[in-house]
């Protein structure tokens, strides 16, 4: 077995970010110990903590470290003192947007799985969601979040732009993923109203000819928002633009029973970034109640990215063991029998060391 | 009791639109007969049927008739031969967008209610949604759907613009509605990223000072997409911009157990428009299976708009009787005991004539 040396830039961020990152690092260290890999973790500032310390949400030092790392592990960013202040000039989210842009992270990849043991926690009827298993590809560096924007006294504007190139590169990734799954791809757009959506549909229709084994369908975003709840099993790979992906992948997260279960990868031209999809939940900060599993599963996606498939599989088995044995934080535990963030991470790390 | 004469422009539209409109008209005629009001119904073309007949989705004759009517009853518009063709120059939806703009229909108002008898039909666990009762105010004539848009060979763009005036006028309506309900208003935006959202938040914060009895909170749209499913009872009045409202109000519709239950009103500077929120469902066209209740409840909202509160209440009681007696179309009926569109409408009209 090959032994790897990997440098991982860790950006714990704000709120519960540092706590969940700590557990993901703990489990990665267990993987390293078990398999003889050497992971070097280098921690850097991003988000509100970086604004507080340096005035910048993404300090140059952090960006440079990310360029040089083999992968990036991010906790979460955001703080109400910036979010609720319309006059704030510098915002934590700008750091993440800039990092994605600088690294060319054009595709956000999010699996959403209905874990059997968590069905009771989902707000959806269990027979609707049992077996649901979908993979979102959200375009991450274009669209309205990155378009030209501006204000004057009485008006504001945001511009949404997409090019064929931006659409095609993520569409190829999504089609390739569909080929390795159930061979179905759903494009979500608003092609009955938006020009950008019509371009998405045009490019995806063209590219679909190269993937004859993948069935393609098209849903308007408002209908998709319904279908995700009405019949989530219909979805395999879901491809969509930046803002629609932001809304729909968060909506779909309710299927899993807890946001605290859902990992993500952001991939592109250079080093890739792995992060839980949940926010910084400032109200939970420092209370040892945050669910670290999303961060741990994000680290497992990182191992897959390193092509350490056996190691990633062991990590996912260790998570499943925590679920089966009910070593769970309060978001998932029955009342009165919850474990802390650190206990859950420690148990999963133990299972990795102990596992086959 | 005052006897009214009202002229109602009926735009049946496409797909199942004509069938559900016919039942709404049938029930309005029963109301007229019972109370001595005289409703005159004038039918006009809009949507795909209008394109087929005249080349225009909103013929001048239709628009002029709408200007002169006391209210407008719309069925549904849209046809796949236009929707799935990215090269189509004229689209059914352009007719509706132009009608909204011409009539200054800046506020779309949508109640979403979890009817007890329909809880088994909802994909959500019943204990999550029982008692949910919210009212959406969606801005309808601004934002990205109406912004400048364009294409060249390799790129496309859509622009989103909002002015203080556009935000303030719907915000006042939403605050006033909240005062007559549970006195809570939630603004949904994406103020951590979008300039237009920051303007929305700024204007709503200012206006909230005039409505000290209404509690205001702010949710990002991706979080709102989750919260609607996780805890729908938290919402009373939901205020949001055009596209977010399109997505979220459709998502929220799953709470009611069927799209076929949900009415809407679009109000503004001139004559108001009433329509079911469901689409034209071309695959159900002419099969006598479409649920007419959303169209009928839209007609009840029209009666409230005419300040015919007793008549509207009787209509809603008649609908409740159809629910209680299970006189329901296939979307809501147990298998094998479904009624047709026409039978449901006829039963509700009968209940109106027969009711107290
Ligand atoms: Mg999000
Ligand atoms: Mg819609």
XYZ file of C-alpha atoms and ligand atoms in Angstrom:
714
model
C 0.000 0.000 0.000
C 1.284 3.424 -0.945
C 1.963 5.819 1.869
C 1.088 9.424 1.176
C 2.252 12.795 2.448
C -0.436 15.424 2.162
C -0.625 18.999 3.379
C -4.114 20.099 4.306
C -4.983 23.762 4.789
C -7.532 23.921 7.600
C -9.806 26.997 7.682
C -11.899 26.544 10.821
C -13.757 29.831 10.292
C -16.497 31.082 12.601
C -19.141 29.808 15.007
C -19.086 26.040 15.254
C -16.527 25.765 12.420
C -13.508 25.288 14.702
C -15.262 22.582 16.743
C -16.346 20.450 13.778
C -12.976 20.908 12.023
C -11.195 19.683 15.115
C -13.118 16.397 14.967
C -12.565 15.954 11.230
C -8.841 16.450 11.822
C -8.963 13.960 14.691
C -10.483 11.322 12.410
C -8.058 12.076 9.575
C -5.210 11.657 12.044
C -6.624 8.275 13.009
C -6.689 7.327 9.313
C -3.082 8.482 8.980
C -2.017 6.448 11.987
C -3.828 3.346 10.800
C -2.568 3.430 7.222
C 0.787 5.122 7.698
C -0.091 8.272 5.761
C 1.301 11.564 6.919
C -1.172 14.430 6.946
C 0.147 17.885 7.829
C -2.539 20.309 8.996
C -1.975 24.044 8.689
C -4.596 26.285 10.208
C -5.455 29.709 8.720
C -7.970 32.511 9.179
C -11.009 33.073 6.965
C -14.403 34.686 7.539
C -15.523 36.904 10.395
C -12.566 35.820 12.548
C -10.255 36.976 9.762
C -12.052 40.334 9.475
C -11.725 40.806 13.219
C -7.997 39.963 13.159
C -6.870 41.540 9.869
C -9.734 43.562 8.375
C -9.923 41.125 5.468
C -12.236 38.091 5.203
C -9.584 36.220 3.168
C -6.075 37.386 4.125
C -3.363 36.968 1.490
C -1.484 34.607 3.768
C -4.519 32.281 3.860
C -5.008 32.379 0.109
C -1.329 31.589 -0.519
C -1.422 28.675 1.903
C -4.479 27.299 0.105
C -2.716 27.474 -3.257
C 0.120 25.412 -1.846
C -1.915 22.803 -0.010
C -3.002 19.444 -1.430
C -6.538 20.066 -0.214
C -8.512 22.486 1.952
C -10.750 21.609 4.876
C -13.179 24.383 5.790
C -15.417 24.600 8.873
C -18.019 27.323 8.417
C -18.090 31.093 8.112
C -20.487 33.892 9.009
C -21.368 35.990 12.005
C -24.585 37.891 12.752
C -22.740 41.095 13.505
C -21.956 41.309 9.779
C -24.989 39.471 8.329
C -27.600 41.685 9.992
C -25.867 44.941 9.229
C -26.811 46.196 5.748
C -24.154 48.893 6.047
C -21.236 46.502 6.631
C -18.635 47.038 3.928
C -16.705 43.816 4.443
C -18.540 40.501 4.867
C -17.375 37.048 5.914
C -18.996 35.471 2.825
C -16.797 37.589 0.575
C -13.873 35.533 1.795
C -15.441 32.273 0.683
C -16.615 33.724 -2.639
C -13.129 35.049 -3.317
C -11.493 31.767 -2.346
C -13.774 29.835 -4.707
C -13.051 32.269 -7.504
C -9.281 32.339 -6.896
C -9.040 28.556 -6.847
C -11.347 28.174 -9.820
C -13.699 26.005 -7.730
C -16.466 25.984 -10.267
C -18.349 22.873 -9.130
C -19.894 22.258 -5.740
C -20.703 18.582 -5.287
C -23.176 17.557 -2.588
C -24.484 14.081 -1.951
C -27.838 13.873 -0.163
C -28.642 10.477 1.291
C -31.634 9.337 3.335
C -29.864 7.261 6.038
C -32.272 4.593 7.254
C -31.460 5.134 10.900
C -32.198 8.853 10.569
C -35.560 8.566 8.825
C -37.412 9.348 12.068
C -35.570 12.697 12.176
C -36.658 13.810 8.737
C -39.706 16.088 8.505
C -40.739 14.059 5.462
C -42.786 10.904 5.597
C -40.414 7.991 5.673
C -41.992 6.115 2.773
C -41.433 9.162 0.576
C -37.731 9.427 1.234
C -36.465 5.916 2.049
C -33.813 5.122 -0.523
C -33.443 8.691 -1.768
C -29.889 9.238 -2.924
C -28.990 12.178 -5.102
C -25.905 14.138 -6.039
C -26.054 17.878 -6.652
C -23.702 19.659 -9.018
C -24.032 23.361 -8.300
C -22.122 25.857 -10.441
C -20.124 27.895 -7.990
C -18.243 30.772 -9.571
C -20.719 32.341 -11.991
C -24.235 33.655 -12.016
C -25.811 36.397 -9.963
C -23.667 35.928 -6.854
C -20.591 36.951 -8.845
C -22.145 39.330 -11.350
C -21.745 43.067 -11.419
C -23.769 44.674 -8.630
C -24.401 48.164 -7.423
C -26.458 50.669 -5.475
C -27.556 54.216 -5.564
C -29.857 56.021 -3.177
C -33.071 54.522 -4.526
C -32.178 51.418 -6.515
C -29.970 48.358 -6.438
C -29.033 45.805 -9.063
C -27.384 42.400 -9.417
C -26.425 40.948 -12.751
C -26.474 37.267 -13.684
C -24.209 36.143 -16.525
C -23.214 32.724 -17.830
C -20.990 31.642 -20.686
C -21.045 28.398 -22.662
C -17.645 27.545 -21.208
C -18.807 27.906 -17.606
C -21.815 25.707 -18.242
C -20.019 23.076 -20.292
C -17.214 22.342 -17.822
C -19.556 21.530 -14.929
C -22.018 19.756 -17.207
C -19.273 17.324 -18.242
C -18.478 16.570 -14.591
C -22.151 15.995 -13.839
C -22.674 13.705 -16.832
C -19.570 11.707 -15.891
C -20.855 11.299 -12.344
C -24.228 10.180 -13.684
C -22.503 7.512 -15.776
C -21.093 6.049 -12.559
C -24.459 6.195 -10.790
C -28.014 5.550 -12.005
C -27.464 7.297 -15.361
C -29.983 10.054 -14.929
C -29.323 13.786 -14.992
C -31.843 16.530 -14.227
C -31.084 20.088 -15.288
C -32.891 22.646 -13.140
C -33.407 26.074 -14.681
C -36.019 28.728 -15.393
C -35.807 28.549 -19.169
C -39.329 29.858 -19.631
C -38.232 33.256 -18.308
C -34.444 33.673 -18.107
C -31.973 34.002 -20.972
C -29.209 32.457 -18.877
C -31.421 29.429 -18.270
C -32.077 29.054 -21.966
C -28.309 29.027 -22.551
C -27.924 26.336 -19.854
C -30.578 24.240 -21.545
C -29.017 24.703 -24.972
C -25.512 23.724 -23.824
C -26.734 20.740 -21.802
C -28.806 19.507 -24.729
C -25.703 19.670 -26.937
C -23.447 17.934 -24.413
C -25.995 15.229 -23.710
C -25.305 13.848 -27.193
C -21.861 12.797 -25.945
C -23.411 10.832 -23.062
C -25.990 8.717 -24.815
C -26.254 6.341 -21.846
C -27.471 9.137 -19.534
C -31.164 10.060 -19.545
C -31.662 13.831 -19.249
C -34.662 15.733 -18.061
C -35.389 19.394 -17.452
C -37.267 20.968 -14.565
C -38.132 24.568 -13.840
C -36.703 25.650 -10.504
C -40.088 26.294 -8.868
C -41.290 22.847 -9.888
C -37.999 21.305 -8.741
C -38.511 22.890 -5.302
C -41.758 20.904 -5.098
C -40.518 17.677 -6.656
C -37.625 17.402 -4.196
C -40.192 17.049 -1.422
C -42.934 15.218 -3.308
C -40.765 12.535 -4.865
C -37.062 12.769 -4.006
C -36.280 9.278 -5.293
C -36.765 10.500 -8.871
C -33.450 12.364 -8.671
C -30.007 10.950 -9.364
C -27.642 13.704 -10.512
C -29.054 17.239 -10.310
C -27.222 19.927 -12.270
C -27.960 23.600 -11.792
C -26.631 27.132 -11.705
C -25.215 28.839 -8.654
C -28.205 30.430 -6.909
C -30.707 27.690 -7.749
C -28.182 25.184 -6.430
C -27.758 27.167 -3.229
C -31.501 27.110 -2.574
C -32.308 23.584 -3.760
C -29.389 21.757 -2.214
C -30.176 23.349 1.141
C -33.821 22.421 0.719
C -32.868 18.829 -0.179
C -30.777 18.625 2.956
C -33.937 18.155 5.043
C -34.194 14.672 3.536
C -31.166 13.550 5.532
C -32.817 14.443 8.828
C -30.105 16.892 9.816
C -27.903 19.449 8.147
C -25.203 18.091 10.386
C -24.936 14.972 8.184
C -24.157 16.543 4.827
C -20.676 16.945 3.357
C -19.580 18.718 0.208
C -16.662 19.040 -2.155
C -15.825 22.010 -4.324
C -13.653 21.090 -7.264
C -12.164 22.934 -10.184
C -8.933 23.794 -11.828
C -6.591 23.554 -8.833
C -6.686 22.375 -5.254
C -10.107 21.197 -4.059
C -12.013 22.287 -0.949
C -14.070 20.141 1.413
C -16.626 21.501 3.832
C -19.817 20.618 5.665
C -22.825 22.316 4.110
C -24.112 23.676 7.412
C -23.522 27.256 8.461
C -21.586 28.674 11.360
C -24.550 28.533 13.821
C -23.143 31.160 16.153
C -25.788 30.318 18.746
C -24.237 26.844 19.181
C -20.633 28.035 19.264
C -18.481 26.638 22.045
C -21.294 24.518 23.490
C -19.910 21.155 22.348
C -23.276 20.356 20.710
C -22.470 20.774 16.999
C -22.709 17.631 14.898
C -19.217 16.897 13.500
C -20.363 14.196 11.058
C -20.798 16.517 8.063
C -17.228 17.744 8.543
C -15.989 14.165 8.981
C -17.795 12.989 5.831
C -16.303 15.986 4.010
C -12.886 14.728 5.072
C -13.900 11.323 3.649
C -14.678 13.018 0.330
C -11.180 14.504 0.540
C -9.707 11.014 0.902
C -11.638 9.894 -2.188
C -10.210 12.916 -3.982
C -6.735 11.640 -2.982
C -7.868 8.263 -4.400
C -7.622 6.743 -0.911
C -10.814 4.767 -1.446
C -10.226 2.140 1.214
C -9.485 4.791 3.814
C -12.583 6.803 2.831
C -14.722 3.697 3.039
C -13.432 2.921 6.531
C -14.242 6.459 7.621
C -17.795 6.146 6.310
C -18.186 2.805 8.086
C -17.039 4.434 11.308
C -19.710 7.121 10.849
C -22.308 4.418 10.219
C -21.217 2.756 13.464
C -21.812 5.988 15.381
C -25.282 6.132 13.810
C -26.032 2.492 14.601
C -24.771 2.760 18.186
C -26.519 6.139 18.602
C -23.378 8.039 19.530
C -25.033 11.238 18.351
C -25.166 14.955 19.041
C -28.446 16.542 20.208
C -29.717 17.272 16.681
C -30.067 13.509 16.143
C -30.090 11.950 19.596
C -33.180 11.065 21.576
C -33.539 13.618 24.341
C -31.370 12.988 27.369
C -28.934 10.648 25.644
C -26.985 13.058 23.456
C -23.209 13.067 23.175
C -20.923 16.053 22.712
C -19.183 17.094 19.500
C -15.877 15.870 20.880
C -17.268 12.532 22.065
C -18.794 11.784 18.669
C -15.536 12.655 16.898
C -13.505 10.617 19.359
C -15.802 7.609 18.936
C -15.534 7.776 15.129
C -11.758 8.112 15.338
C -11.701 5.107 17.649
C -13.791 3.086 15.170
C -11.351 3.990 12.396
C -8.394 2.753 14.448
C -10.310 -0.323 15.522
C -11.926 -1.090 12.127
C -11.073 -3.643 9.464
C -78.154 43.317 1.212
C -76.569 45.134 -1.700
C -76.847 43.500 -5.084
C -73.819 43.882 -7.292
C -73.172 43.887 -11.018
C -69.660 42.769 -11.841
C -67.942 42.039 -15.120
C -65.311 39.323 -14.867
C -62.779 38.782 -17.630
C -62.150 35.042 -17.834
C -58.837 33.926 -19.350
C -59.032 30.123 -19.390
C -55.601 29.757 -21.005
C -54.002 26.413 -21.795
C -54.015 22.789 -20.672
C -56.389 22.257 -17.767
C -57.052 26.007 -17.470
C -60.382 25.953 -19.334
C -61.683 23.024 -17.267
C -60.927 24.526 -13.852
C -62.174 27.976 -14.929
C -65.463 26.457 -16.020
C -66.023 25.107 -12.497
C -65.043 28.370 -10.822
C -67.544 30.173 -13.065
C -70.177 27.563 -12.232
C -69.719 28.224 -8.507
C -69.688 32.003 -8.972
C -72.957 31.681 -10.900
C -74.412 29.733 -7.984
C -73.330 32.556 -5.672
C -74.957 35.078 -8.012
C -78.172 33.104 -8.100
C -78.264 32.674 -4.341
C -77.514 36.304 -3.455
C -79.014 38.079 -6.468
C -75.694 39.417 -7.775
C -75.185 39.637 -11.488
C -71.815 38.420 -12.719
C -71.058 38.845 -16.410
C -68.299 36.540 -17.675
C -66.331 37.488 -20.775
C -63.874 34.929 -22.076
C -60.631 35.944 -23.824
C -57.467 34.356 -25.176
C -54.106 34.374 -23.394
C -51.096 32.050 -23.461
C -50.256 29.316 -25.960
C -53.833 29.257 -27.261
C -53.525 32.971 -28.024
C -50.193 32.472 -29.807
C -51.751 29.712 -31.909
C -54.750 31.898 -32.803
C -53.154 35.344 -33.152
C -49.374 35.043 -32.933
C -49.411 37.004 -29.664
C -49.518 35.551 -26.134
C -51.538 38.564 -24.927
C -53.658 40.002 -27.772
C -54.597 43.690 -27.509
C -58.267 42.755 -27.377
C -57.624 40.652 -24.261
C -55.612 43.347 -22.540
C -58.277 45.975 -23.230
C -61.011 43.693 -21.887
C -58.965 43.168 -18.716
C -58.602 46.923 -18.204
C -62.369 47.294 -18.356
C -63.329 44.338 -16.178
C -63.978 44.495 -12.432
C -61.722 41.481 -11.906
C -59.895 38.819 -13.895
C -60.162 35.067 -13.452
C -57.270 33.163 -15.009
C -56.956 29.392 -15.521
C -53.382 28.482 -16.389
C -50.976 29.046 -19.241
C -48.091 27.175 -20.848
C -47.548 24.472 -23.381
C -44.547 22.142 -23.839
C -44.225 22.961 -27.516
C -43.020 26.408 -26.456
C -41.427 25.572 -23.089
C -39.058 22.918 -24.436
C -37.978 24.875 -27.472
C -35.071 27.204 -26.598
C -35.404 28.825 -30.027
C -39.054 29.865 -29.600
C -39.333 33.634 -30.006
C -42.778 34.043 -28.473
C -43.675 32.294 -25.226
C -46.970 31.806 -23.400
C -45.460 33.146 -20.152
C -44.708 36.471 -21.836
C -48.457 37.024 -21.959
C -48.830 36.659 -18.214
C -45.735 38.747 -17.488
C -47.026 41.503 -19.762
C -50.502 41.370 -18.236
C -49.062 41.706 -14.711
C -46.908 44.615 -15.809
C -49.698 46.373 -17.736
C -52.124 46.109 -14.842
C -49.497 47.053 -12.286
C -50.095 43.770 -10.429
C -47.130 44.156 -8.146
C -48.175 41.815 -5.330
C -48.977 38.139 -5.590
C -50.794 36.939 -2.486
C -50.907 33.217 -1.739
C -52.361 31.582 1.328
C -50.978 28.142 2.192
C -53.080 26.165 4.646
C -52.634 22.655 5.983
C -56.211 21.338 5.737
C -56.696 18.674 8.402
C -58.512 16.289 6.089
C -55.663 16.492 3.568
C -52.793 15.855 5.988
C -52.480 12.236 4.801
C -51.783 13.571 1.295
C -48.903 15.764 2.322
C -45.388 14.370 1.926
C -44.573 15.996 5.264
C -45.109 14.359 8.605
C -48.477 15.437 9.878
C -47.268 16.629 13.268
C -44.884 19.006 11.515
C -47.523 20.710 9.434
C -50.819 20.471 11.330
C -51.983 24.016 11.892
C -49.566 25.578 9.420
C -51.148 28.669 7.930
C -49.078 31.235 6.104
C -49.592 34.010 3.610
C -47.002 34.774 0.952
C -46.512 38.245 -0.487
C -44.402 37.825 -3.605
C -43.292 40.913 -5.530
C -44.490 40.338 -9.059
C -43.385 42.994 -11.512
C -39.727 43.604 -10.686
C -36.552 41.645 -10.198
C -34.741 39.339 -12.559
C -37.820 38.085 -14.414
C -38.432 41.596 -15.726
C -34.883 42.898 -15.921
C -32.914 43.558 -19.042
C -31.785 40.277 -20.609
C -29.802 39.273 -23.636
C -27.763 36.732 -25.553
C -24.875 36.506 -27.894
C -23.270 33.403 -29.328
C -21.401 32.435 -26.160
C -22.986 34.252 -23.254
C -26.331 35.198 -21.801
C -27.353 37.609 -19.054
C -30.340 38.546 -16.906
C -30.408 41.642 -14.760
C -32.174 42.003 -11.409
C -33.140 45.511 -10.310
C -35.271 46.815 -7.464
C -36.196 50.307 -6.365
C -37.226 51.538 -2.921
C -40.657 52.320 -4.323
C -41.224 48.783 -5.616
C -40.211 47.294 -2.281
C -42.107 49.753 -0.102
C -45.504 49.368 -1.765
C -45.658 45.590 -1.314
C -44.045 45.777 2.130
C -46.900 47.995 3.326
C -49.484 45.479 2.047
C -47.646 42.645 3.768
C -47.360 44.503 7.093
C -51.066 45.399 6.954
C -51.977 41.752 6.337
C -49.768 40.714 9.257
C -51.612 43.152 11.514
C -54.841 41.285 10.725
C -53.240 37.884 11.333
C -50.686 36.675 13.880
C -48.575 39.851 13.652
C -45.408 38.273 12.364
C -43.610 39.086 9.119
C -40.605 37.243 7.703
C -38.543 38.886 4.977
C -36.736 36.345 2.813
C -33.686 37.608 0.947
C -30.029 36.879 0.254
C -28.646 39.993 1.871
C -25.281 38.395 2.553
C -24.582 38.322 -1.194
C -26.973 40.458 -3.246
C -27.222 44.249 -3.387
C -30.922 44.059 -4.230
C -31.487 41.967 -1.110
C -29.663 44.506 1.028
C -31.967 47.195 -0.345
C -34.987 45.010 0.519
C -33.708 44.585 4.055
C -33.007 48.304 4.445
C -36.462 49.361 3.226
C -38.282 46.735 5.289
C -36.346 47.722 8.406
C -37.395 51.345 7.860
C -41.052 50.504 7.214
C -41.236 48.153 10.176
C -41.015 51.205 12.445
C -44.519 52.157 11.277
C -45.877 48.740 12.318
C -44.637 48.401 15.856
C -47.152 45.634 16.617
C -45.666 43.348 13.944
C -42.606 41.264 14.801
C -40.163 41.095 11.881
C -37.510 38.551 11.146
C -35.105 37.979 8.291
C -34.155 34.722 6.635
C -31.745 33.980 3.826
C -33.519 32.265 0.959
C -31.555 29.025 1.216
C -32.338 28.780 4.911
C -35.987 29.667 4.245
C -36.178 26.771 1.761
C -35.240 24.492 4.663
C -37.328 26.154 7.351
C -40.511 25.881 5.288
C -40.177 22.104 5.525
C -38.596 21.804 8.958
C -40.990 24.082 10.815
C -43.728 25.616 8.668
C -45.775 26.770 11.662
C -43.159 29.445 12.395
C -44.398 31.439 9.386
C -47.267 33.905 9.328
C -46.738 36.504 6.580
C -43.763 35.843 4.291
C -42.559 38.761 2.174
C -40.093 38.287 -0.635
C -38.934 39.349 -4.077
C -40.202 37.919 -7.330
C -37.997 34.914 -8.035
C -37.554 33.835 -4.414
C -41.331 34.027 -4.067
C -41.816 31.918 -7.174
C -39.602 29.176 -5.784
C -40.644 29.295 -2.121
C -44.388 29.615 -2.578
C -44.344 26.618 -4.913
C -42.237 24.703 -2.415
C -44.637 25.646 0.412
C -47.534 24.358 -1.640
C -46.563 20.773 -0.771
C -47.797 21.493 2.747
C -51.385 21.585 1.500
C -51.169 18.057 0.126
C -51.984 19.128 -3.426
C -51.223 22.028 -5.716
C -54.831 21.728 -6.731
C -55.899 23.326 -3.432
C -54.051 26.621 -3.622
C -55.528 29.905 -4.817
C -53.852 33.243 -5.384
C -54.613 36.886 -5.909
C -52.497 39.409 -7.746
C -53.233 42.951 -6.707
C -51.885 46.334 -7.631
C -52.841 49.682 -9.003
C -55.879 48.675 -11.070
C -58.082 45.632 -11.577
C -56.973 42.534 -9.658
C -56.379 39.030 -11.017
C -57.278 35.710 -9.401
C -55.782 32.388 -10.409
C -54.945 28.944 -9.084
C -51.218 28.553 -8.504
C -50.968 25.277 -10.416
C -49.711 25.145 -13.980
C -51.456 24.126 -17.161
C -50.609 20.390 -16.806
C -51.003 19.631 -20.490
C -50.824 15.895 -19.783
C -54.128 16.130 -17.857
C -55.900 18.337 -20.385
C -59.399 17.269 -21.365
C -59.380 14.226 -19.060
C -61.802 15.641 -16.479
C -59.275 14.860 -13.707
C -57.968 18.334 -12.841
C -58.759 19.567 -9.326
C -60.957 22.688 -9.649
C -60.721 23.691 -5.975
C -57.741 26.048 -6.392
C -59.657 27.910 -9.118
C -62.783 27.958 -6.968
C -60.896 29.275 -3.927
C -59.350 31.909 -6.205
C -62.879 32.969 -7.111
C -63.602 33.174 -3.353
C -60.615 35.523 -2.978
C -62.204 37.587 -5.766
C -65.428 37.830 -3.764
C -63.435 39.036 -0.744
C -61.832 41.617 -3.025
C -65.390 42.745 -3.918
C -66.021 42.883 -0.132
C -68.594 40.095 -0.496
C -67.378 38.435 2.691
C -70.505 36.388 3.395
C -70.544 35.018 -0.136
C -66.834 34.160 0.016
C -67.309 32.411 3.339
C -70.153 30.333 1.931
C -67.980 29.318 -0.993
C -65.188 28.228 1.350
C -67.679 26.254 3.433
C -68.885 24.520 0.280
C -65.288 23.558 -0.516
C -64.856 22.251 3.019
C -67.976 20.144 2.511
C -66.484 18.587 -0.623
C -63.360 17.787 1.422
C -65.360 16.348 4.318
C -67.611 14.249 2.049
C -64.596 13.206 -0.064
C -66.002 14.536 -3.317
C -62.462 14.808 -4.660
C -60.465 14.542 -7.877
C -57.820 11.790 -8.227
C -54.990 13.936 -6.787
C -56.744 13.783 -3.395
C -59.164 10.862 -3.583
C -58.465 7.346 -2.383
C -57.914 5.168 -5.439
C -61.068 3.992 -7.150
C -63.344 6.594 -5.604
C -62.275 9.742 -7.453
C -64.719 12.215 -8.958
C -64.299 14.223 -12.128
C -63.464 17.934 -12.356
C -67.028 18.693 -13.377
C -68.585 16.589 -10.613
C -66.521 18.316 -7.931
C -67.440 21.752 -9.288
C -71.105 20.804 -9.564
C -71.135 19.486 -5.996
C -69.566 22.680 -4.640
C -72.027 24.822 -6.629
C -74.845 22.714 -5.220
C -73.555 23.250 -1.674
C -73.491 27.001 -2.279
C -77.109 27.015 -3.431
C -78.086 24.705 -0.612
C -75.999 26.368 2.117
C -76.907 28.767 4.869
Mg -26.692 27.885 1.074
Mg -44.006 29.177 -10.052
